[in-house]
Structures are given as C-alpha cells and as structure tokens.
C-alpha cells in the first residue's frame, strides 16, 4: 500500500521476480506470469498528475505452489476506472493502449480501423509529445502485441479488440441535435462520419442501428450519457476479456486432490488527493481506508491482545483508529454510501439534494466538513488527510445506466466479445460486467463495488499477511530527491511510527512450545 506514485506496482513486479527466482525453476509458466504485466499495464494504467504510470484498477495475484514450484496463478481485478475512457482532467491521459495504438499501427492498419489523427478525438487528451515519446510508445505497442500472442489471443481476436478500441474513440465524437419536426433527438449531420467509423465498416463494433437507438425522444445530454456508457461498457469488457484469457493461460494443471499452498500479492491503486476529486477518488480512498484498518487490526489490535492473553506486562500503545471514518462511509442505513444509494434510487434527486442530505446527516461529525460558499461538494478527513470532493456527477456515476435499447446493440453485435454483455452475471470481482434483465436498467455501482471490496477483504483477513508500505519520496516525480517533510507525513498517517514502537518493545520471536522444548 501507499500513495499514488509511491512505487506499489514496481515493487509488486520485483516481488514477483524475486519469488520466481527463489523457485529456481525457469519453467514457461513462471516466464508467462512475469510477462502478463505489460498487457495489464497497457490496458489498466494511465498517466495522472501524480504518476505517469498509475494503476487505474486493483489487482490481486494468487500464486499456487506444490512443494516449492509454482503450479499456477490466478489474477483478480477490482474497480477498473472506466470513466477515464470518456473524460480526463487537465494533465491526465486516457489508458495507455490508445496512445500505443496511434504510435505503433502502420498507416494501412490505421486505415483498416478507421483511425485518423489522434488530435481529432474527444476521448484522447494530452499532446502527443516528442518523437522520443512516440518511439517509446511504438516499442510499448510491440510489447503488447507480443504479450497478446503469448497469452494466446488469436490474430482475429486481436483485430477485433483493436477494432473495438478504435470504435470507442470514433463513438466519442458522435454528437446529437434536436429533430425539429417531432421534438426528438438525432445524430448531428456533422458527426454522421464518426458514427459510420464507430460501426467500423463491417459492423465490428456497433451496428448502424446505434443511430436509431440513441435517437430517442429525450434531450441531447441523455443521448451523450448513453453514448459514453456504451464506450465505458465496451472498454470494460475488453479488459475483463484480457484478464479471463490470462487466467486460462496460467491455471494450474494438477490433480484436484492435491493440496496447493498459496501466496497472494495485492497491488491496489494508492490514496489520491487531486485538485478536483470525484466519485472515482472516493472509491479509491475508501479501498485505502479499508486496507489501513486491516493493517491496524493486525499490527495493533491482534498483537496487543496476544500479549494480554499471555499475561505479559504491557503498556497499551494507542494508534489512530480509522474506524469512525469507515462508519461514516459504510454504516447502514445512514452512512454516506447508503445515502448515495438512497438518493440514486429517487428519479427526482440531484447531486445538490444528495449534498444537502449529507450536510444534515453528518452535522457535527469530526470526519466530515460541508463545503464553503456555493461549492457543490463536501470534505472528508481521511486517515491520510483531508480530501475535498466535488459532488457533481456522483448520482449519475452511481446509477451507471445503460439504456435497454443500447443493450440490444451488444446482443446483435457480430463481434463475439461484445455479445456476453447482455448476459446476467453474478457480481464478481470485476466491474467490467453489466447486469441486464428486461427491467429498466439502473444498477447501483456502489453495491457492486462494495461487494467486490468485501470479497477482497475477506480473503485478506483469512490469510497470514505481510505488509509492504511504499513511501513516496517527493511530489515532483523526480528520482533521487527525498522530501523529508513529505516522508514524515506518510510515516505518521500510515501508523509506522507506532508500528516501530510495538516492534521494538514487543516480542518479535514467537517459537511454538514444541520448538522451545526442542531447543
């Protein structure tokens, strides 16, 4: 764990290499486990203000051992930040893969996918930079292609996948205008070309029925929301497909009777505090609050309970317990997330009614502060400091609506990858799934996010954990610069100073009675 940009993903890669090295084997499986990383990073990481290669999803890697050899591995992904596909703030970029494609595809391939100059796309932000950057991206694109081959994607599947990504970008440029005759909305004349490009000549991504289906008798902004939700769903689906393929490749091939031992590595997005913090940052920061609570539970509560039980003379060490913050966020029926779900279920509710509800419910709560002036938002005093959240878009993102007629498009898609979108999935550890029945489709995202986080936390609590705390040296993304104040702040809020005390004053060697008698 650690802040965004503290080095969690890089440490995870080093830890994997180290474990593989200790296994002494150089089997194909071990190489494959190490090689899936470029693929996950291309599709799941992006440049943010805090980190040029920021993980926008959480991953849990389970390595399964028989004796001392790795027999298989399983990857679970959590809370992919799909909203990044359709919007990025200043100084941020979309997922790496889009930039790699522009740099790595030949002009013939770009023509085949209907890709034009990157500056034309609404979903792509950030200048394309220097020749040097383009060369780097080109090289990265080659790594992704090699990894796709290695993981077992057929050539046609790779073509389909890139056609979908190109289709997502074209779709983002489709705009809407009112139909004068009957008050409904239609695709604007100016963006008809983009609509055709999104359908990618052979119906690869969308049937041209998109035009009819999005032109419902509603306002332009609702159509734009539906367009964006299609893009997010399609991208999430591609990501989920990659993870499934990786798991098929890495699954252990052993007799089910054989008991395997397991080492799990959790690399989750770090705590974030940007100039503007949205729904996504609240999700990320909640996950970090839960990890911090887990750390406290293990290091302080269980440890000191063991000393008391053994009747050892011990002065209790106090620590910053973040339980009140978790209660503020997760309590039922009056926690922040319960109130968000309640408001999301009212068609008349707005982001403002949600904020008003928070202000009245949490008046006097030490971890909650209403926004000053006319700002639509609120602040939460997290374990790592105060974060101000902008409330605009909270309800819409929590509702995560995919209109029913749009689901039909996926059902009729000729790309096999997109068809499963209409099948009802159990909520698993991925948000790339869209649940669809015939009912009006509003799934409350929090329910699904908290479900997948709870499953993760249950796994953590049942294991024997080791904590790797990553400390960010400076906020300038500079090597070799250590900002003492910044480091000290992290040591404080992570509870590491108290951890050092408990380790120094406590009992580090715990022999069993058998070991003691033997000795």
mmCIF file of C-alpha atoms in Angstrom, residues 19-367:
data_model
loop_
_atom_site.group_PDB
_atom_site.id
_atom_site.type_symbol
_atom_site.label_atom_id
_atom_site.label_comp_id
_atom_site.label_asym_id
_atom_site.label_seq_id
_atom_site.Cartn_x
_atom_site.Cartn_y
_atom_site.Cartn_z
ATOM 1 C CA UNK A 19 9.602 -15.259 -5.755
ATOM 2 C CA UNK A 20 10.124 -16.764 -9.219
ATOM 3 C CA UNK A 21 13.863 -16.650 -8.656
ATOM 4 C CA UNK A 22 13.531 -18.441 -5.309
ATOM 5 C CA UNK A 23 11.576 -21.207 -7.053
ATOM 6 C CA UNK A 24 14.786 -21.865 -9.001
ATOM 7 C CA UNK A 25 12.699 -23.228 -11.849
ATOM 8 C CA UNK A 26 12.747 -21.396 -15.141
ATOM 9 C CA UNK A 27 9.599 -23.008 -16.373
ATOM 10 C CA UNK A 28 7.498 -21.478 -19.122
ATOM 11 C CA UNK A 29 4.715 -20.760 -16.604
ATOM 12 C CA UNK A 30 6.991 -18.582 -14.489
ATOM 13 C CA UNK A 31 8.038 -16.571 -17.531
ATOM 14 C CA UNK A 32 4.391 -16.170 -18.535
ATOM 15 C CA UNK A 33 3.430 -14.890 -15.078
ATOM 16 C CA UNK A 34 6.099 -12.187 -15.404
ATOM 17 C CA UNK A 35 5.119 -11.337 -18.969
ATOM 18 C CA UNK A 36 1.431 -10.601 -18.399
ATOM 19 C CA UNK A 37 2.356 -7.316 -16.696
ATOM 20 C CA UNK A 38 2.920 -5.228 -19.848
ATOM 21 C CA UNK A 39 -0.542 -6.266 -21.017
ATOM 22 C CA UNK A 40 -2.290 -5.304 -17.783
ATOM 23 C CA UNK A 41 -0.439 -2.006 -17.627
ATOM 24 C CA UNK A 42 -1.250 -1.044 -21.215
ATOM 25 C CA UNK A 43 -4.990 -1.554 -20.697
ATOM 26 C CA UNK A 44 -5.304 -0.713 -16.985
ATOM 27 C CA UNK A 45 -2.783 2.088 -16.359
ATOM 28 C CA UNK A 46 -2.735 5.742 -17.357
ATOM 29 C CA UNK A 47 -0.861 8.974 -16.775
ATOM 30 C CA UNK A 48 -2.226 11.077 -13.900
ATOM 31 C CA UNK A 49 -0.993 14.279 -12.281
ATOM 32 C CA UNK A 50 0.599 12.196 -9.507
ATOM 33 C CA UNK A 51 2.081 9.328 -11.512
ATOM 34 C CA UNK A 52 2.963 8.733 -15.180
ATOM 35 C CA UNK A 53 2.108 5.024 -14.950
ATOM 36 C CA UNK A 54 -0.772 4.970 -12.475
ATOM 37 C CA UNK A 55 -2.725 1.726 -11.959
ATOM 38 C CA UNK A 56 -6.395 2.557 -12.517
ATOM 39 C CA UNK A 57 -7.571 -0.797 -11.135
ATOM 40 C CA UNK A 58 -6.646 -3.036 -8.240
ATOM 41 C CA UNK A 59 -5.098 -6.440 -8.837
ATOM 42 C CA UNK A 60 -4.736 -9.478 -6.630
ATOM 43 C CA UNK A 61 -2.324 -12.144 -7.896
ATOM 44 C CA UNK A 62 -2.601 -15.613 -6.357
ATOM 45 C CA UNK A 63 0.448 -17.828 -6.910
ATOM 46 C CA UNK A 64 -0.252 -21.522 -6.241
ATOM 47 C CA UNK A 65 2.586 -23.808 -5.165
ATOM 48 C CA UNK A 66 3.111 -27.529 -4.895
ATOM 49 C CA UNK A 67 6.226 -28.190 -2.800
ATOM 50 C CA UNK A 68 8.345 -25.249 -3.977
ATOM 51 C CA UNK A 69 7.264 -24.915 -7.571
ATOM 52 C CA UNK A 70 4.641 -22.596 -8.962
ATOM 53 C CA UNK A 71 1.856 -24.729 -10.425
ATOM 54 C CA UNK A 72 -0.475 -21.943 -11.474
ATOM 55 C CA UNK A 73 -1.645 -18.395 -10.890
ATOM 56 C CA UNK A 74 -4.918 -16.508 -10.843
ATOM 57 C CA UNK A 75 -5.498 -12.811 -11.309
ATOM 58 C CA UNK A 76 -8.487 -10.887 -9.934
ATOM 59 C CA UNK A 77 -9.097 -7.282 -10.951
ATOM 60 C CA UNK A 78 -11.056 -4.732 -8.937
ATOM 61 C CA UNK A 79 -12.797 -1.455 -9.699
ATOM 62 C CA UNK A 80 -11.403 -0.553 -13.136
ATOM 63 C CA UNK A 81 -11.797 3.218 -13.548
ATOM 64 C CA UNK A 82 -13.874 3.060 -16.736
ATOM 65 C CA UNK A 83 -14.894 6.729 -16.548
ATOM 66 C CA UNK A 84 -11.342 7.571 -17.706
ATOM 67 C CA UNK A 85 -12.256 6.250 -21.171
ATOM 68 C CA UNK A 86 -14.662 9.153 -21.718
ATOM 69 C CA UNK A 87 -13.055 12.013 -19.762
ATOM 70 C CA UNK A 88 -9.687 13.011 -18.348
ATOM 71 C CA UNK A 89 -8.797 16.098 -16.320
ATOM 72 C CA UNK A 90 -6.030 18.557 -17.238
ATOM 73 C CA UNK A 91 -2.597 16.932 -17.145
ATOM 74 C CA UNK A 92 -4.113 13.435 -17.346
ATOM 75 C CA UNK A 93 -4.340 10.932 -20.181
ATOM 76 C CA UNK A 94 -6.609 8.108 -21.247
ATOM 77 C CA UNK A 95 -5.459 4.475 -20.811
ATOM 78 C CA UNK A 96 -2.004 3.876 -22.342
ATOM 79 C CA UNK A 97 -3.224 1.442 -25.011
ATOM 80 C CA UNK A 98 -4.896 4.175 -27.097
ATOM 81 C CA UNK A 99 -1.617 6.117 -27.403
ATOM 82 C CA UNK A 100 0.355 2.944 -28.097
ATOM 83 C CA UNK A 101 -2.011 2.099 -30.976
ATOM 84 C CA UNK A 102 -1.577 5.506 -32.618
ATOM 85 C CA UNK A 103 2.213 5.187 -32.345
ATOM 86 C CA UNK A 104 2.505 1.504 -33.270
ATOM 87 C CA UNK A 105 -0.061 0.795 -36.009
ATOM 88 C CA UNK A 106 1.051 1.142 -39.638
ATOM 89 C CA UNK A 107 -0.854 3.621 -41.841
ATOM 90 C CA UNK A 108 -2.555 0.649 -43.602
ATOM 91 C CA UNK A 109 -3.731 -0.731 -40.242
ATOM 92 C CA UNK A 110 -4.976 2.697 -39.154
ATOM 93 C CA UNK A 111 -6.962 2.917 -42.362
ATOM 94 C CA UNK A 112 -8.431 -0.532 -41.749
ATOM 95 C CA UNK A 113 -9.578 0.523 -38.256
ATOM 96 C CA UNK A 114 -10.758 3.945 -39.466
ATOM 97 C CA UNK A 115 -8.257 5.781 -37.219
ATOM 98 C CA UNK A 116 -7.350 9.375 -38.098
ATOM 99 C CA UNK A 117 -5.087 11.923 -36.405
ATOM 100 C CA UNK A 118 -5.198 11.497 -32.592
ATOM 101 C CA UNK A 119 -5.831 15.216 -32.018
ATOM 102 C CA UNK A 120 -9.295 14.823 -33.589
ATOM 103 C CA UNK A 121 -10.685 12.556 -30.855
ATOM 104 C CA UNK A 122 -12.676 13.935 -27.923
ATOM 105 C CA UNK A 123 -11.753 10.950 -25.737
ATOM 106 C CA UNK A 124 -7.995 11.462 -26.228
ATOM 107 C CA UNK A 125 -6.358 14.210 -24.247
ATOM 108 C CA UNK A 126 -2.791 15.354 -23.851
ATOM 109 C CA UNK A 127 -0.380 16.454 -26.557
ATOM 110 C CA UNK A 128 1.362 13.704 -28.396
ATOM 111 C CA UNK A 129 4.734 14.992 -27.319
ATOM 112 C CA UNK A 130 8.125 14.430 -28.825
ATOM 113 C CA UNK A 131 9.446 11.971 -31.361
ATOM 114 C CA UNK A 132 11.181 10.253 -28.445
ATOM 115 C CA UNK A 133 7.833 9.649 -26.682
ATOM 116 C CA UNK A 134 6.303 8.326 -29.914
ATOM 117 C CA UNK A 135 9.233 5.894 -30.290
ATOM 118 C CA UNK A 136 8.758 4.730 -26.698
ATOM 119 C CA UNK A 137 5.021 4.156 -27.320
ATOM 120 C CA UNK A 138 5.790 2.294 -30.536
ATOM 121 C CA UNK A 139 8.077 -0.037 -28.609
ATOM 122 C CA UNK A 140 5.369 -0.482 -25.940
ATOM 123 C CA UNK A 141 2.845 -1.342 -28.652
ATOM 124 C CA UNK A 142 5.174 -4.099 -29.832
ATOM 125 C CA UNK A 143 5.427 -5.435 -26.261
ATOM 126 C CA UNK A 144 1.608 -5.506 -26.044
ATOM 127 C CA UNK A 145 1.355 -7.429 -29.334
ATOM 128 C CA UNK A 146 3.957 -9.943 -28.133
ATOM 129 C CA UNK A 147 2.127 -10.344 -24.832
ATOM 130 C CA UNK A 148 -1.216 -10.863 -26.626
ATOM 131 C CA UNK A 149 0.389 -13.622 -28.724
ATOM 132 C CA UNK A 150 1.957 -15.162 -25.650
ATOM 133 C CA UNK A 151 -1.315 -15.127 -23.690
ATOM 134 C CA UNK A 152 -2.979 -16.941 -26.566
ATOM 135 C CA UNK A 153 -5.110 -14.346 -28.365
ATOM 136 C CA UNK A 154 -5.724 -15.467 -31.954
ATOM 137 C CA UNK A 155 -4.910 -12.984 -34.711
ATOM 138 C CA UNK A 156 -8.603 -12.392 -35.438
ATOM 139 C CA UNK A 157 -9.310 -11.738 -31.761
ATOM 140 C CA UNK A 158 -6.533 -9.138 -31.688
ATOM 141 C CA UNK A 159 -8.024 -7.465 -34.769
ATOM 142 C CA UNK A 160 -11.476 -7.471 -33.126
ATOM 143 C CA UNK A 161 -10.074 -5.999 -29.946
ATOM 144 C CA UNK A 162 -8.349 -3.122 -31.739
ATOM 145 C CA UNK A 163 -11.432 -2.539 -33.886
ATOM 146 C CA UNK A 164 -13.448 -2.115 -30.678
ATOM 147 C CA UNK A 165 -10.909 0.342 -29.229
ATOM 148 C CA UNK A 166 -10.906 2.355 -32.469
ATOM 149 C CA UNK A 167 -14.725 2.187 -32.470
ATOM 150 C CA UNK A 168 -14.827 3.536 -28.909
ATOM 151 C CA UNK A 169 -12.758 6.578 -29.973
ATOM 152 C CA UNK A 170 -14.938 7.289 -33.019
ATOM 153 C CA UNK A 171 -18.079 6.885 -30.944
ATOM 154 C CA UNK A 172 -16.854 9.630 -28.616
ATOM 155 C CA UNK A 173 -17.058 12.129 -31.496
ATOM 156 C CA UNK A 174 -20.742 11.418 -32.200
ATOM 157 C CA UNK A 175 -22.873 14.420 -31.195
ATOM 158 C CA UNK A 176 -26.635 14.983 -31.134
ATOM 159 C CA UNK A 177 -29.070 17.697 -32.173
ATOM 160 C CA UNK A 178 -32.820 18.220 -31.744
ATOM 161 C CA UNK A 179 -35.086 16.951 -34.557
ATOM 162 C CA UNK A 180 -37.211 19.954 -35.494
ATOM 163 C CA UNK A 181 -40.272 18.039 -36.728
ATOM 164 C CA UNK A 182 -41.132 15.907 -33.675
ATOM 165 C CA UNK A 183 -39.041 17.145 -30.747
ATOM 166 C CA UNK A 184 -36.883 14.006 -30.571
ATOM 167 C CA UNK A 185 -33.096 13.954 -30.893
ATOM 168 C CA UNK A 186 -30.952 12.742 -33.777
ATOM 169 C CA UNK A 187 -27.270 12.227 -34.522
ATOM 170 C CA UNK A 188 -25.945 15.559 -35.828
ATOM 171 C CA UNK A 189 -25.173 15.845 -39.529
ATOM 172 C CA UNK A 190 -21.588 16.807 -38.746
ATOM 173 C CA UNK A 191 -20.908 13.562 -36.868
ATOM 174 C CA UNK A 192 -22.503 11.046 -39.271
ATOM 175 C CA UNK A 193 -18.997 10.108 -40.476
ATOM 176 C CA UNK A 194 -17.909 9.315 -36.932
ATOM 177 C CA UNK A 195 -20.960 7.156 -36.442
ATOM 178 C CA UNK A 196 -20.087 5.146 -39.563
ATOM 179 C CA UNK A 197 -16.486 4.871 -38.366
ATOM 180 C CA UNK A 198 -17.715 3.587 -34.993
ATOM 181 C CA UNK A 199 -19.642 0.888 -36.828
ATOM 182 C CA UNK A 200 -16.236 0.049 -38.422
ATOM 183 C CA UNK A 201 -17.389 -0.782 -41.905
ATOM 184 C CA UNK A 202 -18.098 -4.459 -41.124
ATOM 185 C CA UNK A 203 -20.327 -3.947 -38.109
ATOM 186 C CA UNK A 204 -17.342 -4.868 -35.991
ATOM 187 C CA UNK A 205 -18.147 -2.576 -33.120
ATOM 188 C CA UNK A 206 -21.685 -1.265 -33.443
ATOM 189 C CA UNK A 207 -24.480 -1.804 -35.867
ATOM 190 C CA UNK A 208 -25.589 1.437 -37.544
ATOM 191 C CA UNK A 209 -28.762 0.870 -35.525
ATOM 192 C CA UNK A 210 -26.924 2.967 -32.993
ATOM 193 C CA UNK A 211 -28.292 5.917 -34.878
ATOM 194 C CA UNK A 212 -31.917 4.895 -34.354
ATOM 195 C CA UNK A 213 -31.435 3.556 -30.862
ATOM 196 C CA UNK A 214 -29.780 6.628 -29.431
ATOM 197 C CA UNK A 215 -32.223 8.967 -31.126
ATOM 198 C CA UNK A 216 -34.905 8.582 -28.562
ATOM 199 C CA UNK A 217 -37.317 11.298 -27.582
ATOM 200 C CA UNK A 218 -35.113 12.753 -24.874
ATOM 201 C CA UNK A 219 -32.597 15.551 -24.521
ATOM 202 C CA UNK A 220 -29.167 15.691 -26.148
ATOM 203 C CA UNK A 221 -27.376 15.331 -22.802
ATOM 204 C CA UNK A 222 -29.101 11.989 -22.085
ATOM 205 C CA UNK A 223 -28.036 10.719 -25.507
ATOM 206 C CA UNK A 224 -24.473 11.842 -24.799
ATOM 207 C CA UNK A 225 -24.581 9.957 -21.478
ATOM 208 C CA UNK A 226 -25.805 6.825 -23.284
ATOM 209 C CA UNK A 227 -23.001 7.183 -25.852
ATOM 210 C CA UNK A 228 -20.424 7.459 -23.063
ATOM 211 C CA UNK A 229 -21.874 4.485 -21.197
ATOM 212 C CA UNK A 230 -21.539 2.328 -24.347
ATOM 213 C CA UNK A 231 -17.876 3.333 -24.603
ATOM 214 C CA UNK A 232 -17.214 2.510 -20.940
ATOM 215 C CA UNK A 233 -19.004 -0.842 -21.122
ATOM 216 C CA UNK A 234 -17.129 -1.867 -24.275
ATOM 217 C CA UNK A 235 -13.753 -0.937 -22.789
ATOM 218 C CA UNK A 236 -14.515 -2.701 -19.510
ATOM 219 C CA UNK A 237 -15.489 -5.768 -21.497
ATOM 220 C CA UNK A 238 -12.166 -5.804 -23.382
ATOM 221 C CA UNK A 239 -10.288 -5.516 -20.085
ATOM 222 C CA UNK A 240 -12.315 -8.322 -18.499
ATOM 223 C CA UNK A 241 -11.656 -10.496 -21.564
ATOM 224 C CA UNK A 242 -7.882 -9.992 -21.237
ATOM 225 C CA UNK A 243 -7.996 -10.997 -17.554
ATOM 226 C CA UNK A 244 -10.056 -14.123 -18.393
ATOM 227 C CA UNK A 245 -7.545 -15.132 -21.079
ATOM 228 C CA UNK A 246 -4.627 -14.610 -18.700
ATOM 229 C CA UNK A 247 -6.326 -16.822 -16.105
ATOM 230 C CA UNK A 248 -6.966 -19.593 -18.668
ATOM 231 C CA UNK A 249 -3.297 -19.493 -19.609
ATOM 232 C CA UNK A 250 -1.968 -19.518 -16.038
ATOM 233 C CA UNK A 251 -4.427 -22.001 -14.469
ATOM 234 C CA UNK A 252 -2.764 -24.921 -12.670
ATOM 235 C CA UNK A 253 -2.937 -28.287 -14.333
ATOM 236 C CA UNK A 254 -2.818 -30.579 -11.314
ATOM 237 C CA UNK A 255 -4.929 -33.286 -9.751
ATOM 238 C CA UNK A 256 -7.766 -31.510 -7.826
ATOM 239 C CA UNK A 257 -6.977 -33.777 -4.843
ATOM 240 C CA UNK A 258 -3.523 -32.228 -4.467
ATOM 241 C CA UNK A 259 -3.397 -29.502 -1.847
ATOM 242 C CA UNK A 260 -1.719 -26.353 -3.144
ATOM 243 C CA UNK A 261 -0.289 -23.607 -0.956
ATOM 244 C CA UNK A 262 -0.735 -20.010 -1.923
ATOM 245 C CA UNK A 263 0.969 -16.634 -1.836
ATOM 246 C CA UNK A 264 -1.270 -13.699 -2.775
ATOM 247 C CA UNK A 265 0.010 -10.242 -3.730
ATOM 248 C CA UNK A 266 -2.368 -7.291 -3.619
ATOM 249 C CA UNK A 267 -1.403 -4.208 -5.626
ATOM 250 C CA UNK A 268 -4.196 -1.676 -5.341
ATOM 251 C CA UNK A 269 -4.464 1.948 -6.516
ATOM 252 C CA UNK A 270 -2.988 4.359 -3.967
ATOM 253 C CA UNK A 271 -4.622 7.100 -1.918
ATOM 254 C CA UNK A 272 -5.390 10.136 -4.112
ATOM 255 C CA UNK A 273 -5.940 13.821 -3.477
ATOM 256 C CA UNK A 274 -6.140 15.882 -6.688
ATOM 257 C CA UNK A 275 -7.131 19.492 -7.361
ATOM 258 C CA UNK A 276 -10.578 18.090 -8.223
ATOM 259 C CA UNK A 277 -11.659 14.825 -6.563
ATOM 260 C CA UNK A 278 -14.663 12.908 -7.895
ATOM 261 C CA UNK A 279 -16.657 9.726 -7.300
ATOM 262 C CA UNK A 280 -13.679 7.645 -8.532
ATOM 263 C CA UNK A 281 -11.339 9.156 -5.912
ATOM 264 C CA UNK A 282 -13.878 8.367 -3.182
ATOM 265 C CA UNK A 283 -13.913 4.706 -4.338
ATOM 266 C CA UNK A 284 -10.107 4.570 -4.359
ATOM 267 C CA UNK A 285 -9.754 6.296 -0.985
ATOM 268 C CA UNK A 286 -12.369 4.029 0.607
ATOM 269 C CA UNK A 287 -10.375 0.967 -0.523
ATOM 270 C CA UNK A 288 -7.276 2.519 1.068
ATOM 271 C CA UNK A 289 -9.180 3.278 4.300
ATOM 272 C CA UNK A 290 -10.149 -0.399 4.465
ATOM 273 C CA UNK A 291 -6.551 -1.538 3.902
ATOM 274 C CA UNK A 292 -5.336 0.834 6.620
ATOM 275 C CA UNK A 293 -7.966 -0.569 9.001
ATOM 276 C CA UNK A 294 -6.807 -4.105 8.170
ATOM 277 C CA UNK A 295 -3.203 -3.077 8.903
ATOM 278 C CA UNK A 296 -4.234 -1.510 12.258
ATOM 279 C CA UNK A 297 -6.248 -4.604 13.178
ATOM 280 C CA UNK A 298 -3.252 -6.864 12.576
ATOM 281 C CA UNK A 299 -0.404 -4.797 13.898
ATOM 282 C CA UNK A 300 -2.068 -3.194 16.920
ATOM 283 C CA UNK A 301 -5.243 -4.978 17.981
ATOM 284 C CA UNK A 302 -4.279 -8.635 17.448
ATOM 285 C CA UNK A 303 -0.694 -8.090 18.595
ATOM 286 C CA UNK A 304 -1.601 -6.403 21.873
ATOM 287 C CA UNK A 305 -4.459 -8.844 22.536
ATOM 288 C CA UNK A 306 -1.904 -11.696 22.274
ATOM 289 C CA UNK A 307 0.362 -10.004 24.868
ATOM 290 C CA UNK A 308 -2.545 -9.538 27.282
ATOM 291 C CA UNK A 309 -3.646 -13.149 26.806
ATOM 292 C CA UNK A 310 -0.114 -14.357 27.630
ATOM 293 C CA UNK A 311 -0.190 -12.198 30.775
ATOM 294 C CA UNK A 312 2.841 -10.138 29.735
ATOM 295 C CA UNK A 313 3.465 -6.776 31.394
ATOM 296 C CA UNK A 314 2.481 -4.384 28.621
ATOM 297 C CA UNK A 315 1.502 -0.757 28.325
ATOM 298 C CA UNK A 316 -1.092 -0.359 25.591
ATOM 299 C CA UNK A 317 0.141 1.565 22.549
ATOM 300 C CA UNK A 318 -2.566 3.833 21.142
ATOM 301 C CA UNK A 319 -2.877 4.284 17.404
ATOM 302 C CA UNK A 320 -5.015 6.320 15.040
ATOM 303 C CA UNK A 321 -8.026 4.085 14.648
ATOM 304 C CA UNK A 322 -9.813 4.958 11.406
ATOM 305 C CA UNK A 323 -12.981 3.018 12.289
ATOM 306 C CA UNK A 324 -15.051 6.238 12.677
ATOM 307 C CA UNK A 325 -14.191 7.150 9.057
ATOM 308 C CA UNK A 326 -15.258 3.699 7.813
ATOM 309 C CA UNK A 327 -18.505 4.082 9.778
ATOM 310 C CA UNK A 328 -19.102 7.494 8.222
ATOM 311 C CA UNK A 329 -18.720 5.918 4.752
ATOM 312 C CA UNK A 330 -20.128 2.405 5.172
ATOM 313 C CA UNK A 331 -22.650 2.405 8.049
ATOM 314 C CA UNK A 332 -26.185 1.269 7.214
ATOM 315 C CA UNK A 333 -28.689 2.863 6.805
ATOM 316 C CA UNK A 334 -27.113 6.280 7.418
ATOM 317 C CA UNK A 335 -23.554 6.066 6.085
ATOM 318 C CA UNK A 336 -22.504 8.195 3.116
ATOM 319 C CA UNK A 337 -22.767 5.313 0.658
ATOM 320 C CA UNK A 338 -26.190 4.214 1.906
ATOM 321 C CA UNK A 339 -27.403 7.803 1.479
ATOM 322 C CA UNK A 340 -25.885 7.865 -2.020
ATOM 323 C CA UNK A 341 -27.753 4.674 -2.964
ATOM 324 C CA UNK A 342 -30.967 6.007 -1.458
ATOM 325 C CA UNK A 343 -30.691 9.259 -3.427
ATOM 326 C CA UNK A 344 -29.732 7.369 -6.614
ATOM 327 C CA UNK A 345 -32.995 5.430 -6.375
ATOM 328 C CA UNK A 346 -35.093 8.661 -6.438
ATOM 329 C CA UNK A 347 -35.587 9.887 -10.021
ATOM 330 C CA UNK A 348 -36.089 13.463 -8.726
ATOM 331 C CA UNK A 349 -32.896 13.508 -6.630
ATOM 332 C CA UNK A 350 -29.950 15.628 -7.772
ATOM 333 C CA UNK A 351 -26.333 15.997 -6.688
ATOM 334 C CA UNK A 352 -27.485 19.024 -4.681
ATOM 335 C CA UNK A 353 -30.186 17.092 -2.767
ATOM 336 C CA UNK A 354 -27.524 14.449 -2.058
ATOM 337 C CA UNK A 355 -25.113 17.044 -0.625
ATOM 338 C CA UNK A 356 -27.917 18.644 1.425
ATOM 339 C CA UNK A 357 -28.722 15.223 2.846
ATOM 340 C CA UNK A 358 -25.047 14.677 3.780
ATOM 341 C CA UNK A 359 -24.800 18.100 5.415
ATOM 342 C CA UNK A 360 -27.845 17.452 7.595
ATOM 343 C CA UNK A 361 -26.909 13.803 8.403
ATOM 344 C CA UNK A 362 -23.263 14.436 9.339
ATOM 345 C CA UNK A 363 -23.578 17.781 11.126
ATOM 346 C CA UNK A 364 -21.019 17.741 13.921
ATOM 347 C CA UNK A 365 -19.185 14.621 12.624
ATOM 348 C CA UNK A 366 -15.447 15.207 13.146
ATOM 349 C CA UNK A 367 -14.542 13.493 9.852
#
